[in-house]
PDB file of C-alpha atoms and ligand atoms in Angstrom:
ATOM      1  CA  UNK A 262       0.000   0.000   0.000  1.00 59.00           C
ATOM      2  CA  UNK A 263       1.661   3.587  -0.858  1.00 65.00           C
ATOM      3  CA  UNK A 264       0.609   5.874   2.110  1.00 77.00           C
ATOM      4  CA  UNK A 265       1.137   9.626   1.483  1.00 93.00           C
ATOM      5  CA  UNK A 266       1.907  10.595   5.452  1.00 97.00           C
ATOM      6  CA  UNK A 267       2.784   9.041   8.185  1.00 98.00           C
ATOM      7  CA  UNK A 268       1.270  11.155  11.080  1.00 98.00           C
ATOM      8  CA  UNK A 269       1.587  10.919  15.082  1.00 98.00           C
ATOM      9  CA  UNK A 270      -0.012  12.924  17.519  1.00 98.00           C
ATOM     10  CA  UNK A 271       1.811  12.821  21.279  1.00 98.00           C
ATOM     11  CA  UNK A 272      -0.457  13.390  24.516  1.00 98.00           C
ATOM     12  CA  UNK A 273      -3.312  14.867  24.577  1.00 98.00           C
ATOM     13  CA  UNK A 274      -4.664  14.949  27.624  1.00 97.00           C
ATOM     14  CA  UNK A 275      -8.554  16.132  26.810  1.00 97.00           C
ATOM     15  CA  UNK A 276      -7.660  18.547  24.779  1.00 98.00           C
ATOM     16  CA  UNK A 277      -9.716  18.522  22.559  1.00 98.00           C
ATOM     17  CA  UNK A 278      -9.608  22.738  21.396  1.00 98.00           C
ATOM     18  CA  UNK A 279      -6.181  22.288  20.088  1.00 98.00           C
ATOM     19  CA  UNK A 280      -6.746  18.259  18.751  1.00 98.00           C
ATOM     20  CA  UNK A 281      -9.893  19.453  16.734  1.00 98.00           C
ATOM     21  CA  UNK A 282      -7.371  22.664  15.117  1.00 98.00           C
ATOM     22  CA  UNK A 283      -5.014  20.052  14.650  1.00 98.00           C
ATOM     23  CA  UNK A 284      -6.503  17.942  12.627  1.00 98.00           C
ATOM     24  CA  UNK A 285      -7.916  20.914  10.969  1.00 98.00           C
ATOM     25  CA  UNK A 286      -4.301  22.410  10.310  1.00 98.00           C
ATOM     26  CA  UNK A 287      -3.078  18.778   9.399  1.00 98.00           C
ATOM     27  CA  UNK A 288      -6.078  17.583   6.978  1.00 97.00           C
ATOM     28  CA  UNK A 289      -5.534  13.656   7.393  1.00 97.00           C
ATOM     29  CA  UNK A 290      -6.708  11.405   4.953  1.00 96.00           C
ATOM     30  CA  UNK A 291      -7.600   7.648   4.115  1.00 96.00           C
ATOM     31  CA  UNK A 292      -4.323   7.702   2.355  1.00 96.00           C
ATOM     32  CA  UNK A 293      -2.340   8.833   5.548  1.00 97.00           C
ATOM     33  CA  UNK A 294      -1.891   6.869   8.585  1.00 98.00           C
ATOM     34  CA  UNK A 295      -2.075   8.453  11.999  1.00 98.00           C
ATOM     35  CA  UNK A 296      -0.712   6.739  15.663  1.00 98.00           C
ATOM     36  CA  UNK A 297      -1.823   8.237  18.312  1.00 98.00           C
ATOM     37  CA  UNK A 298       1.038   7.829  21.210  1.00 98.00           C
ATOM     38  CA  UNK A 299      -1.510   7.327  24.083  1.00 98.00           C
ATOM     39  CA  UNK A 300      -2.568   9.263  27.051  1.00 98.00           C
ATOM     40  CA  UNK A 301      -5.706  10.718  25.468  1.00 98.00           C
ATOM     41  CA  UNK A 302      -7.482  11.123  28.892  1.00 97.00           C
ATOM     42  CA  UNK A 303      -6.601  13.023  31.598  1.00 94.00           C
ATOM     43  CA  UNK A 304      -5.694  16.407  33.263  1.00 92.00           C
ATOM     44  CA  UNK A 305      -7.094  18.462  30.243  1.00 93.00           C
ATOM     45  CA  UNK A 306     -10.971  19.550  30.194  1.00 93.00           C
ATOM     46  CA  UNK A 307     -12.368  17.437  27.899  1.00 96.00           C
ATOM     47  CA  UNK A 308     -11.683  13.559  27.764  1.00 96.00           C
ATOM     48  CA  UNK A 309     -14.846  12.873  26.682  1.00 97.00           C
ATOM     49  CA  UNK A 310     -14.988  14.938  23.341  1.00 98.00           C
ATOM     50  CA  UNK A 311     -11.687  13.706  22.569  1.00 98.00           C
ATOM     51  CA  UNK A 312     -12.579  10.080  22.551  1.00 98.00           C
ATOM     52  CA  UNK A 313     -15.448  10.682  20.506  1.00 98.00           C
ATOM     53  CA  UNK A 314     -13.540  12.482  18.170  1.00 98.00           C
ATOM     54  CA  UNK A 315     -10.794   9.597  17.825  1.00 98.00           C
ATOM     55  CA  UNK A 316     -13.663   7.165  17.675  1.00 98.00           C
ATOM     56  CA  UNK A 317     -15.234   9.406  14.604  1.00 98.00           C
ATOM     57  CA  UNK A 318     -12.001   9.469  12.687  1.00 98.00           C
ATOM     58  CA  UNK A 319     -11.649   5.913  13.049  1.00 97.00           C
ATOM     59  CA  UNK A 320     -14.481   5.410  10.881  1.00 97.00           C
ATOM     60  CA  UNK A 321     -12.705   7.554   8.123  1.00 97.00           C
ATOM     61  CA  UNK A 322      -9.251   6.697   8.122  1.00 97.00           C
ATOM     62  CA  UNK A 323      -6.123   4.301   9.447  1.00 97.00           C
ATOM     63  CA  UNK A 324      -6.131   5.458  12.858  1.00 98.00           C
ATOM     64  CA  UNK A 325      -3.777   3.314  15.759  1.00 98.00           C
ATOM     65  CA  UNK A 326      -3.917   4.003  19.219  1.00 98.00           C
ATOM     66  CA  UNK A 327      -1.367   3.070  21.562  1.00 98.00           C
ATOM     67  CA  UNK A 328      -2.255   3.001  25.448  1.00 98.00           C
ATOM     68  CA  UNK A 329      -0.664   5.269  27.554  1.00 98.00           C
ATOM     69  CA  UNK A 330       0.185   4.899  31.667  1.00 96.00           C
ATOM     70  CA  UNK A 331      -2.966   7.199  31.898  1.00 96.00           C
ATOM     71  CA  UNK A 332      -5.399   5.071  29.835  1.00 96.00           C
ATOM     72  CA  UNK A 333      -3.634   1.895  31.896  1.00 95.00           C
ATOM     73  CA  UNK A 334      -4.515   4.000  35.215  1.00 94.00           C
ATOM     74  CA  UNK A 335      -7.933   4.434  34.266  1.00 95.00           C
ATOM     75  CA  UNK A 336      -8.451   0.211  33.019  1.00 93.00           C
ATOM     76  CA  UNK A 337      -7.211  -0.733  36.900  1.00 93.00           C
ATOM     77  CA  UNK A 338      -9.799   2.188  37.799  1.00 93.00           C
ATOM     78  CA  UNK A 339     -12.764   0.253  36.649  1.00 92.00           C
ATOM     79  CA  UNK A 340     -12.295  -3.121  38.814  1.00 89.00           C
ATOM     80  CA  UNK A 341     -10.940  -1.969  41.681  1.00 90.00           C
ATOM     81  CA  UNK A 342     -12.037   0.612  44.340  1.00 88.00           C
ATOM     82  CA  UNK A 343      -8.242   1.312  45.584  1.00 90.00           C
ATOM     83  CA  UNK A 344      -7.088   2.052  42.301  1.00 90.00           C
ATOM     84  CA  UNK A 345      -9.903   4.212  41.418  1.00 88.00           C
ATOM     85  CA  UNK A 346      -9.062   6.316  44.400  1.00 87.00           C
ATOM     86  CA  UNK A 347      -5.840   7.033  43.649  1.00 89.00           C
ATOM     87  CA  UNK A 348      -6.512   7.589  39.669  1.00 90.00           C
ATOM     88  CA  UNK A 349      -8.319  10.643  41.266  1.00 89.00           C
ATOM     89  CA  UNK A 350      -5.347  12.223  41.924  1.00 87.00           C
ATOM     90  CA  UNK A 351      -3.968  11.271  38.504  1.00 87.00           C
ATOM     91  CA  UNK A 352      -6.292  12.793  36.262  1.00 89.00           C
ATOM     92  CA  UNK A 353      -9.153  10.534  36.655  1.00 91.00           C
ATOM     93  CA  UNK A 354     -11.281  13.687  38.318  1.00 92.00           C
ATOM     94  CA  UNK A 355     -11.042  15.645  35.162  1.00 93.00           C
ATOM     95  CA  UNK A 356     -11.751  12.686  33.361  1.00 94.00           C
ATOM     96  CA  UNK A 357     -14.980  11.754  35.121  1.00 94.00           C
ATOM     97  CA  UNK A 358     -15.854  14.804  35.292  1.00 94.00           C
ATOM     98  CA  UNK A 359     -16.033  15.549  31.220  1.00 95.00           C
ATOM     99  CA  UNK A 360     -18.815  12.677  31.549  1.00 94.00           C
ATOM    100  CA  UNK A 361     -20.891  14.788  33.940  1.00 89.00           C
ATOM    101  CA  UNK A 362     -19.921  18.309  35.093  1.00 84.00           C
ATOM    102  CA  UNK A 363     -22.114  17.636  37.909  1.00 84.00           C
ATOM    103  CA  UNK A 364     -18.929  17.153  40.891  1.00 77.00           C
ATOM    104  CA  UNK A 365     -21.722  14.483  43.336  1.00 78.00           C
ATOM    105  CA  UNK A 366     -22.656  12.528  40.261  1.00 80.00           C
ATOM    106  CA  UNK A 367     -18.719  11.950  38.547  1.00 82.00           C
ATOM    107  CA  UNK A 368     -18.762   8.403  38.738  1.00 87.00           C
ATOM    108  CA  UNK A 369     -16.731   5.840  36.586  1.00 90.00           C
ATOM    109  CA  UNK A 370     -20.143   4.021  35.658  1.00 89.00           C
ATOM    110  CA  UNK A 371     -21.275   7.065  33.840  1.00 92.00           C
ATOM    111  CA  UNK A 372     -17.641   6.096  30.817  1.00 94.00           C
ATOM    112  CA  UNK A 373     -20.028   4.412  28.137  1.00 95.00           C
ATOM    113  CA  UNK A 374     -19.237   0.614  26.865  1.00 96.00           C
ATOM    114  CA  UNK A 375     -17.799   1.591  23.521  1.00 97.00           C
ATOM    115  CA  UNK A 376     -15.800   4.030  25.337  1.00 97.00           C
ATOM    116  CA  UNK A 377     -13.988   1.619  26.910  1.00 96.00           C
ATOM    117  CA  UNK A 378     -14.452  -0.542  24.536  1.00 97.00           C
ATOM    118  CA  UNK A 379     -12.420   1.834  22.097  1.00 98.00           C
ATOM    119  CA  UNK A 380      -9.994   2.985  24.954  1.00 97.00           C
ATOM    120  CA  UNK A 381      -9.637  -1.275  25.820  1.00 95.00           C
ATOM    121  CA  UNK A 382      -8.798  -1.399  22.156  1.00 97.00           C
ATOM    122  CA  UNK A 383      -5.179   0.617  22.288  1.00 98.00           C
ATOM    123  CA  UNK A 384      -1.587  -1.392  21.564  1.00 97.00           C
ATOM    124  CA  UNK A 385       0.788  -1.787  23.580  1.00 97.00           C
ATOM    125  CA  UNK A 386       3.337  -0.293  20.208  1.00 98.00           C
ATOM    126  CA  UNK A 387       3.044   0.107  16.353  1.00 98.00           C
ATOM    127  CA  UNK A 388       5.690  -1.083  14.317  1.00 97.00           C
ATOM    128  CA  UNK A 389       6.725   0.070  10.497  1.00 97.00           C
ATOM    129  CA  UNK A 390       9.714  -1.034   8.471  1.00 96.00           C
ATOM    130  CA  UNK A 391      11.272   1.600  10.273  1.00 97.00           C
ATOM    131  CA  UNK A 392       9.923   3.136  12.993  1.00 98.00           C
ATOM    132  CA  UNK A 393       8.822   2.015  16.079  1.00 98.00           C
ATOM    133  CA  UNK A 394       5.782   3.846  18.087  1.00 98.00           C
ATOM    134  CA  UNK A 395       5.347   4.069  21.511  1.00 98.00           C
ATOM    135  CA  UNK A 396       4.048   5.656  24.686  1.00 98.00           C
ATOM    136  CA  UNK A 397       6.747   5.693  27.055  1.00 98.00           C
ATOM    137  CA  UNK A 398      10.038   4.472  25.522  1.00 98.00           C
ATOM    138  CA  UNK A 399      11.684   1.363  24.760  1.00 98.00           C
ATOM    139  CA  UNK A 400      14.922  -0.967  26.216  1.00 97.00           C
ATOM    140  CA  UNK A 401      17.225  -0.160  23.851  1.00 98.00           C
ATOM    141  CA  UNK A 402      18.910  -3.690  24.449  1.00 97.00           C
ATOM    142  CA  UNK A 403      16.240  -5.964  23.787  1.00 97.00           C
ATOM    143  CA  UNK A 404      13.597  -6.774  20.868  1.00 97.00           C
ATOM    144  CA  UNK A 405      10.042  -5.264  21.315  1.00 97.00           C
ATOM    145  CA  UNK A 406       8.575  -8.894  22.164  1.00 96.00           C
ATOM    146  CA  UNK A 407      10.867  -9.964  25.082  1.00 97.00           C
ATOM    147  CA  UNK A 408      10.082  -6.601  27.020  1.00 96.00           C
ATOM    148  CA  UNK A 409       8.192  -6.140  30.091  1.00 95.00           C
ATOM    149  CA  UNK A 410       4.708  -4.353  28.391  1.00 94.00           C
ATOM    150  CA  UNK A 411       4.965  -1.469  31.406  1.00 94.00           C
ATOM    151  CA  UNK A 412       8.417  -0.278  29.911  1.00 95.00           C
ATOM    152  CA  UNK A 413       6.104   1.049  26.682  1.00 98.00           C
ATOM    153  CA  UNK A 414       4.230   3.059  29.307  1.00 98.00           C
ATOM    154  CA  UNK A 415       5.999   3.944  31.905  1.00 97.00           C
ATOM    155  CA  UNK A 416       9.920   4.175  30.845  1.00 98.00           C
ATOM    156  CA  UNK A 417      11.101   7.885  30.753  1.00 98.00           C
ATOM    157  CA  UNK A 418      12.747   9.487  27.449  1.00 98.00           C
ATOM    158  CA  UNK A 419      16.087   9.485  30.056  1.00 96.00           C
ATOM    159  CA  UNK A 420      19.693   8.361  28.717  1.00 95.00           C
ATOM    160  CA  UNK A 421      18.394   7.596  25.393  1.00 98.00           C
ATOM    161  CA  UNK A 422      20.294   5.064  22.639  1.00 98.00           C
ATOM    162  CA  UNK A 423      19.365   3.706  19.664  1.00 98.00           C
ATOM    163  CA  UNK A 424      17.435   0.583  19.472  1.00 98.00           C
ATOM    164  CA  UNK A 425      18.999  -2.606  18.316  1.00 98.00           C
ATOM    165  CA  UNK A 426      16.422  -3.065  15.407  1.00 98.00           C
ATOM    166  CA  UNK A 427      17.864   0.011  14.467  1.00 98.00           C
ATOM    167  CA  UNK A 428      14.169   1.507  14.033  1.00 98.00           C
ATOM    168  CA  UNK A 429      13.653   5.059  14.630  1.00 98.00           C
ATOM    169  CA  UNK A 430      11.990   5.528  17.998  1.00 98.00           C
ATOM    170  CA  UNK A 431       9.064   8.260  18.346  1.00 98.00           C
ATOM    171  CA  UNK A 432       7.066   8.762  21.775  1.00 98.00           C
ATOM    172  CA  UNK A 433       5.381  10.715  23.985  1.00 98.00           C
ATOM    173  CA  UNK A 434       4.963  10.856  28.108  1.00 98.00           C
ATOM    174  CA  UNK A 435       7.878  12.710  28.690  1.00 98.00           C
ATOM    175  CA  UNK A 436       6.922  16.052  28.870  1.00 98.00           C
ATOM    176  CA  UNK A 437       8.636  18.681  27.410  1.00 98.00           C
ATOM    177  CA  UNK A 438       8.204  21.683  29.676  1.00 97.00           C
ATOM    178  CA  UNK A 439       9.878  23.924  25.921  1.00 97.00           C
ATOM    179  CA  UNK A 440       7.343  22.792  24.226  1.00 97.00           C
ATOM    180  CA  UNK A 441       8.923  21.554  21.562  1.00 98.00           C
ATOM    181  CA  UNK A 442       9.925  17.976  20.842  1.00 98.00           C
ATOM    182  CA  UNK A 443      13.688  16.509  21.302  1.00 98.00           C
ATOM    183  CA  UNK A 444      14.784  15.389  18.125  1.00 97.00           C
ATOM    184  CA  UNK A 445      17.832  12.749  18.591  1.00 97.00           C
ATOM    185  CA  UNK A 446      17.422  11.677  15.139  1.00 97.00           C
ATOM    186  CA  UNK A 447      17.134   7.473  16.218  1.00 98.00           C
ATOM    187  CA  UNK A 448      14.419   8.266  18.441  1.00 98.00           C
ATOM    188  CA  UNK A 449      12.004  11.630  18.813  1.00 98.00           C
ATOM    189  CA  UNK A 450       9.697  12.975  21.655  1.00 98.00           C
ATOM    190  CA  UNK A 451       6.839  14.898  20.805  1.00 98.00           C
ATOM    191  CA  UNK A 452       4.931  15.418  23.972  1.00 98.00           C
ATOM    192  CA  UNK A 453       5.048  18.986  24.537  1.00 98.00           C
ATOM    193  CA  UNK A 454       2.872  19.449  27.159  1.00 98.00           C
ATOM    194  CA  UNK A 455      -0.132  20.362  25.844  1.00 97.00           C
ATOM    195  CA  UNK A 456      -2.549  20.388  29.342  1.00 95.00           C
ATOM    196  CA  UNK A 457       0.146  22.732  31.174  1.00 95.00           C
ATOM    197  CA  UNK A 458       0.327  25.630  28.681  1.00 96.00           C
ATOM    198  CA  UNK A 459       2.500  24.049  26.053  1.00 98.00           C
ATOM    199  CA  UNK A 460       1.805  22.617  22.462  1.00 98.00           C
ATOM    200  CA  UNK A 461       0.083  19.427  21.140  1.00 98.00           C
ATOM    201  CA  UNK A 462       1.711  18.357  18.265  1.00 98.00           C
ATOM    202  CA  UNK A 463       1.498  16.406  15.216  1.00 98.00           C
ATOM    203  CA  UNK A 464       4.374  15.097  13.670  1.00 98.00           C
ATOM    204  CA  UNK A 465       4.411  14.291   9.605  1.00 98.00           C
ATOM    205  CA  UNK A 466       7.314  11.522  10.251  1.00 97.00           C
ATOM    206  CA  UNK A 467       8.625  12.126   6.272  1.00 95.00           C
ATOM    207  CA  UNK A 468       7.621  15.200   5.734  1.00 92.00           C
ATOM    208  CA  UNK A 469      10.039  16.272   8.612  1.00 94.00           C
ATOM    209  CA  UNK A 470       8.049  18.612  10.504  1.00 97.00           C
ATOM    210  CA  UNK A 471       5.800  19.239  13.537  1.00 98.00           C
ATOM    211  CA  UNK A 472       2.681  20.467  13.368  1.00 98.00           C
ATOM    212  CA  UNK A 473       1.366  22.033  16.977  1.00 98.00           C
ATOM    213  CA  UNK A 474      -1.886  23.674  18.153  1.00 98.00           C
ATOM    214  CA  UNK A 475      -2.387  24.357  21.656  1.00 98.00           C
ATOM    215  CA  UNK A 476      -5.446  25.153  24.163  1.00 98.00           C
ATOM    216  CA  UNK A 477      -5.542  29.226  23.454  1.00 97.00           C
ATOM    217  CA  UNK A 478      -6.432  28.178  19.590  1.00 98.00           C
ATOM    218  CA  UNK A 479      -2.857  28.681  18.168  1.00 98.00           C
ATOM    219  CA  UNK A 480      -0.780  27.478  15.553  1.00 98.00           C
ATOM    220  CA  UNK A 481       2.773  26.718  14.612  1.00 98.00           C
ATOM    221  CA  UNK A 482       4.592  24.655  12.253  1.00 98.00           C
ATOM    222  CA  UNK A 483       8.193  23.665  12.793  1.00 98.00           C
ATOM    223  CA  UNK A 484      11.209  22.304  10.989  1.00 97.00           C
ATOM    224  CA  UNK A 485      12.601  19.065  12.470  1.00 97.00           C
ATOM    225  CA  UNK A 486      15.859  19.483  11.337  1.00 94.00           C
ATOM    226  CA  UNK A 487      15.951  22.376  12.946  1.00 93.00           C
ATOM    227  CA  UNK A 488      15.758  21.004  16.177  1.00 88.00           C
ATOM    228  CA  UNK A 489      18.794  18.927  16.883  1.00 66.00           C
TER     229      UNK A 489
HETATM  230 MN1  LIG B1183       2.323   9.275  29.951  1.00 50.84          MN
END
């Protein structure tokens, strides 16, 4: 199949002002394919909207979603009375909270089935001839499939080498408090903190640029290789 882009969107975080301008700005198509690096929910005002919207564009085009250490917070949520108590403090009050504004009645019951149905639906990674996609980050010493899943969602853009495969690496979860994303050429971070004031961006993995919106309704476009 020739695809014309190869898209990926870092966290998101319910917000969905600057995720609807992106994909405005950014115009995917059936003929694109677009991963979505997890951590959809959370933190941001509207969790909600933004799952319908990925739900929507599903129907129209090759959309992947990976899970994200917020999406796996809010799956141990739902069976377990301990863990939805701390998810509280984790995001998981803005999150219930975009399913009823009304504070007494924010209750985990109120998350639709094909919510979490879609949300129960996200990968663990996405692999391409040459990249790799992920939440968190990667071992850079051992193959995808003989890693401990939590790595993809938890592991911290920190000391970062190339992976064996030799696959480009692109991720989100580690926010960039600048931002903008790092660009080590073998492996890129592109969440740029987009529920704390900074950017949400989309990044055209060919095309060599990042698209960003944030919360306030702006837009930028930047120049990977003008980032290393
Ligand atoms: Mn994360």
């Amino acid at each position: 199949m020739v695809r014309d882009r190869l898209l990926a969107i870092g966290d998101i975080h319910g917000c969905l002002t600057a995720l609807k301008l992106l994909l405005e700005k950014v115009q995917p198509t059936p003929d694109d394919l677009l991963v979505i690096l997890g951590d959809v929910i959370s933190r941001g005002p509207d969790t909600r909207g933004c799952i319908e919207l990925l739900m929507e564009l599903q129907e129209t085009m090759p959309l992947v979603c990976l899970m994200g250490n917020h999406e796996e917070y809010m799956h141990d949520a739902r069976d377990s009375d301990i863990a939805c108590g701390s998810w509280m403090y984790f995001g998981g009050e803005e999150t219930l909270l975009s399913y009823d504004s009304d504070y007494a009645k924010a209750d985990i019951e109120n998350v639709p089935d094909r919510h979490w149905e879609f949300i129960e639906s996200f990968q663990d990674y996405f692999e391409t001839d040459h990249e790799i996609f992920v939440h968190g980050m990667v071992d850079p010493d051992l193959p995808l499939a003989e890693q401990d899943s939590t790595e993809f969602r938890w592991r911290k853009f920190t000391d970062v080498r190339p992976h064996l495969s030799g696959k480009q690496v692109i991720c989100g979860h580690t926010s960039q408090k600048s931002g903008i994303p790092v660009n080590l050429k073998h492996s890129i971070c592109i969440d740029t903190n987009a529920c704390r004031g900074g950017w949400l961006t989309c990044l055209d993995v060919n095309g060599e640029v990042a698209h960003q919106t944030n919360e306030d309704g702006e837009y930028r476009m930047l120049d990977m290789n003008s980032l290393e």
